[in-house]
CSV table of N, CA and C in Angstrom, one decimal:
chain,number,residue,atom,x,y,z
A,1,MET,N,-7.9,-10.8,4.7
A,1,MET,CA,-8.4,-10.4,3.6
A,1,MET,C,-7.3,-10.2,2.6
A,2,ALA,N,-7.1,-10.4,1.5
A,2,ALA,CA,-5.8,-10.0,0.4
A,2,ALA,C,-5.9,-8.8,0.1
A,3,LEU,N,-4.7,-8.2,-0.2
A,3,LEU,CA,-4.8,-6.7,-0.7
A,3,LEU,C,-5.9,-6.7,-2.2
A,4,GLY,N,-5.4,-7.5,-3.0
A,4,GLY,CA,-6.4,-7.2,-3.8
A,4,GLY,C,-7.8,-7.7,-3.7
A,5,ASP,N,-8.3,-7.8,-3.0
A,5,ASP,CA,-10.0,-7.7,-2.2
A,5,ASP,C,-10.0,-6.3,-2.0
A,6,VAL,N,-9.3,-5.6,-1.8
A,6,VAL,CA,-9.4,-4.2,-1.5
A,6,VAL,C,-8.8,-3.1,-2.1
A,7,LEU,N,-7.7,-3.2,-3.1
A,7,LEU,CA,-7.5,-2.2,-4.1
A,7,LEU,C,-7.6,-3.2,-5.3
A,8,ASN,N,-7.8,-2.0,-6.1
A,8,ASN,CA,-7.7,-2.6,-7.8
A,8,ASN,C,-6.3,-2.6,-8.1
A,9,LEU,N,-5.6,-3.9,-8.0
A,9,LEU,CA,-3.8,-4.0,-8.3
A,9,LEU,C,-3.8,-4.1,-9.8
A,10,ARG,N,-4.7,-4.0,-10.9
A,10,ARG,CA,-4.7,-4.0,-12.0
A,10,ARG,C,-4.6,-2.8,-12.4
A,11,ASP,N,-4.8,-1.6,-12.0
A,11,ASP,CA,-4.7,-0.3,-12.3
A,11,ASP,C,-3.1,0.0,-12.1
A,12,ALA,N,-3.1,0.5,-13.8
A,12,ALA,CA,-1.9,0.6,-13.9
A,12,ALA,C,-1.3,2.0,-13.1
A,13,ASP,N,-2.1,2.7,-12.6
A,13,ASP,CA,-1.7,3.8,-11.8
A,13,ASP,C,-1.7,3.9,-10.4
A,14,LEU,N,-2.1,2.6,-9.8
A,14,LEU,CA,-1.6,2.3,-8.5
A,14,LEU,C,-0.5,2.3,-8.1
A,15,LEU,N,0.4,1.7,-8.6
A,15,LEU,CA,2.2,1.7,-8.4
A,15,LEU,C,2.7,3.1,-8.4
A,16,PRO,N,2.3,4.1,-9.4
A,16,PRO,CA,3.1,5.1,-9.6
A,16,PRO,C,2.8,6.1,-8.5
A,17,VAL,N,1.2,5.8,-8.3
A,17,VAL,CA,0.8,6.7,-7.0
A,17,VAL,C,1.5,6.3,-5.7
A,18,LEU,N,1.5,5.1,-5.5
A,18,LEU,CA,2.0,4.7,-4.3
A,18,LEU,C,3.4,5.0,-4.1
A,19,ARG,N,4.3,4.6,-5.3
A,19,ARG,CA,5.8,5.4,-5.1
A,19,ARG,C,5.8,6.8,-5.0
A,20,LEU,N,4.8,7.4,-5.4
A,20,LEU,CA,4.9,9.0,-5.1
A,20,LEU,C,4.3,9.5,-4.0
A,21,LEU,N,3.8,8.8,-3.4
A,21,LEU,CA,3.1,8.7,-1.8
A,21,LEU,C,4.1,8.5,-0.5
A,22,THR,N,4.8,7.5,-1.1
A,22,THR,CA,5.7,6.6,0.0
A,22,THR,C,7.2,7.2,-0.3
A,23,LYS,N,7.4,8.4,-1.1
A,23,LYS,CA,8.8,8.4,-1.5
A,23,LYS,C,9.7,8.6,-0.2
A,24,LYS,N,9.3,9.1,0.7
A,24,LYS,CA,9.8,9.4,2.0
A,24,LYS,C,10.2,8.4,2.5
A,25,ASP,N,9.4,7.4,2.9
A,25,ASP,CA,9.5,6.1,3.5
A,25,ASP,C,10.8,4.8,2.6
A,26,LYS,N,11.1,3.7,3.3
A,26,LYS,CA,12.2,3.0,2.8
A,26,LYS,C,11.5,1.7,2.0
A,27,VAL,N,10.6,1.5,2.1
A,27,VAL,CA,9.5,0.4,1.2
A,27,VAL,C,9.9,0.7,-0.2
A,28,ASP,N,10.4,-0.5,-0.6
A,28,ASP,CA,10.8,-0.4,-2.2
A,28,ASP,C,9.9,-1.0,-3.1
A,29,PHE,N,9.1,0.0,-3.8
A,29,PHE,CA,7.5,-0.9,-4.6
A,29,PHE,C,8.5,-0.6,-6.2
A,30,SER,N,9.7,-0.8,-6.1
A,30,SER,CA,10.7,-1.1,-7.8
A,30,SER,C,9.9,-2.6,-8.2
A,31,LYS,N,9.7,-3.2,-7.3
A,31,LYS,CA,9.4,-4.8,-7.7
A,31,LYS,C,8.0,-5.0,-7.6
A,32,GLY,N,6.9,-4.0,-7.3
A,32,GLY,CA,6.1,-4.2,-7.4
A,32,GLY,C,5.1,-3.9,-5.9
A,33,ILE,N,4.1,-4.3,-5.5
A,33,ILE,CA,3.3,-4.1,-4.2
A,33,ILE,C,3.9,-4.9,-3.2
A,34,THR,N,4.0,-4.7,-2.1
A,34,THR,CA,4.2,-5.9,-1.2
A,34,THR,C,3.0,-6.4,-0.7
A,35,GLU,N,3.1,-7.7,-0.3
A,35,GLU,CA,1.6,-8.5,0.3
A,35,GLU,C,1.9,-8.1,1.6
A,36,SER,N,2.4,-8.2,2.3
A,36,SER,CA,2.4,-7.6,3.5
A,36,SER,C,1.9,-6.3,4.0
A,37,TRP,N,0.7,-5.9,4.2
A,37,TRP,CA,0.0,-5.0,4.5
A,37,TRP,C,-0.9,-5.2,5.6
A,38,TYR,N,-1.5,-4.0,6.0
A,38,TYR,CA,-2.6,-3.9,7.1
A,38,TYR,C,-3.2,-2.5,7.1
A,39,TYR,N,-4.6,-2.2,7.7
A,39,TYR,CA,-5.3,-1.0,7.6
A,39,TYR,C,-5.2,-0.9,9.0
A,40,ASN,N,-5.1,0.7,9.6
A,40,ASN,CA,-5.0,0.8,10.8
A,40,ASN,C,-6.1,1.8,11.5
A,41,GLY,N,-7.0,1.7,10.3
A,41,GLY,CA,-8.4,2.7,10.6
A,41,GLY,C,-8.6,3.7,9.9
A,42,THR,N,-7.6,4.3,9.5
A,42,THR,CA,-7.2,5.7,8.7
A,42,THR,C,-6.2,5.2,7.5
A,43,ASN,N,-5.1,4.6,7.6
A,43,ASN,CA,-4.2,4.4,6.6
A,43,ASN,C,-3.9,2.9,6.2
A,44,PHE,N,-3.8,2.8,4.9
A,44,PHE,CA,-2.9,1.2,4.6
A,44,PHE,C,-1.7,1.5,5.0
A,45,VAL,N,-1.0,0.7,5.4
A,45,VAL,CA,0.5,0.5,5.8
A,45,VAL,C,1.0,-0.7,5.1
A,46,PHE,N,1.9,-0.1,4.4
A,46,PHE,CA,2.6,-1.1,3.9
A,46,PHE,C,3.8,-1.6,4.1
A,47,CYS,N,4.2,-3.3,4.4
A,47,CYS,CA,5.3,-3.7,4.8
A,47,CYS,C,6.0,-4.5,4.5
A,48,GLN,N,7.4,-4.3,4.7
A,48,GLN,CA,8.5,-5.2,3.8
A,48,GLN,C,9.7,-5.5,4.7
A,49,ARG,N,10.4,-6.3,4.7
A,49,ARG,CA,11.7,-6.3,5.3
A,49,ARG,C,12.8,-6.1,4.4
A,50,SER,N,13.8,-5.6,5.1
A,50,SER,CA,15.0,-4.9,4.7
A,50,SER,C,16.0,-6.1,4.4
A,51,GLU,N,17.0,-5.6,3.7
A,51,GLU,CA,18.2,-7.1,4.0
A,51,GLU,C,18.5,-7.2,4.9
A,52,THR,N,18.7,-6.0,6.0
A,52,THR,CA,19.0,-6.9,7.4
A,52,THR,C,18.3,-7.2,8.1
A,53,GLY,N,16.8,-7.7,7.6
A,53,GLY,CA,16.0,-8.3,8.4
A,53,GLY,C,14.8,-7.2,9.3
A,54,GLU,N,15.2,-6.0,9.0
A,54,GLU,CA,14.5,-4.8,10.0
A,54,GLU,C,13.1,-4.8,9.1
A,55,TRP,N,12.0,-4.7,9.9
A,55,TRP,CA,10.9,-4.1,9.1
A,55,TRP,C,10.6,-2.7,9.0
A,56,LEU,N,10.2,-2.7,7.5
A,56,LEU,CA,10.0,-1.3,7.0
A,56,LEU,C,8.7,-1.1,6.9
A,57,GLU,N,8.4,0.3,6.8
A,57,GLU,CA,6.5,0.4,6.9
A,57,GLU,C,6.5,1.8,6.1
A,58,ALA,N,5.4,1.8,5.0
A,58,ALA,CA,5.1,3.1,3.9
A,58,ALA,C,3.6,3.5,4.3
A,59,THR,N,3.5,4.3,5.2
A,59,THR,CA,2.1,4.4,5.0
A,59,THR,C,0.9,5.5,4.1
A,60,VAL,N,-0.3,5.3,3.8
A,60,VAL,CA,-0.5,5.9,2.9
A,60,VAL,C,-2.1,6.2,3.3
A,61,ALA,N,-2.5,7.5,3.3
A,61,ALA,CA,-4.0,7.4,3.9
A,61,ALA,C,-4.9,6.9,2.9
A,62,ALA,N,-5.8,6.2,3.2
A,62,ALA,CA,-6.9,5.5,2.4
A,62,ALA,C,-7.7,6.4,1.7
A,63,SER,N,-7.9,7.8,2.2
A,63,SER,CA,-8.4,8.9,1.1
A,63,SER,C,-7.7,9.2,0.2
A,64,ASP,N,-6.5,8.9,0.0
A,64,ASP,CA,-5.6,9.0,-1.1
A,64,ASP,C,-5.6,8.0,-2.5
A,65,LEU,N,-6.3,6.7,-1.5
A,65,LEU,CA,-6.4,5.7,-2.6
A,65,LEU,C,-7.8,5.6,-3.1
A,66,LYS,N,-8.7,6.3,-2.8
A,66,LYS,CA,-10.3,6.6,-3.1
A,66,LYS,C,-10.0,5.8,-4.6
A,67,LYS,N,-9.5,6.5,-5.4
A,67,LYS,CA,-9.9,5.6,-7.0
A,67,LYS,C,-9.6,4.1,-7.1
A,68,PHE,N,-8.8,3.8,-6.3
A,68,PHE,CA,-8.5,2.3,-6.4
A,68,PHE,C,-9.1,1.4,-5.4
A,69,LEU,N,-9.8,1.7,-4.6
A,69,LEU,CA,-10.4,1.2,-3.5
A,69,LEU,C,-11.8,0.3,-4.2
A,70,LEU,N,-12.0,-0.9,-4.0
A,70,LEU,CA,-12.9,-1.9,-4.6
A,70,LEU,C,-14.1,-1.9,-3.6
A,71,LYS,N,-13.8,-1.8,-2.3
A,71,LYS,CA,-15.1,-1.6,-1.6
A,71,LYS,C,-14.6,-0.3,-0.5
A,72,PRO,N,-14.9,0.8,-1.2
A,72,PRO,CA,-14.9,2.0,-0.3
A,72,PRO,C,-15.8,2.2,1.0
A,73,GLU,N,-16.9,1.6,0.7
A,73,GLU,CA,-17.5,1.5,1.8
A,73,GLU,C,-16.9,0.9,3.3
A,74,LEU,N,-15.8,0.2,3.2
A,74,LEU,CA,-15.4,-0.4,4.1
A,74,LEU,C,-14.2,0.8,4.7
A,75,PHE,N,-13.8,1.5,3.9
A,75,PHE,CA,-13.0,2.5,4.2
A,75,PHE,C,-13.5,3.8,4.3
């Protein structure tokens, strides 16, 4: 399933919220929302490769993204 099927990527508030909720993580949302992600049963985990090839992850609770969920019944 694509992220756009789950979250309203057109909502202008989504990216600032992700930046705020993941500021302690190393995933860089300055160029937009990464396409690599998964749901672990509680959280959305956004993944990105660093310049050195290391996988970086940023975790956001699904409950913190309720406003943006297109299919809240799934989460």
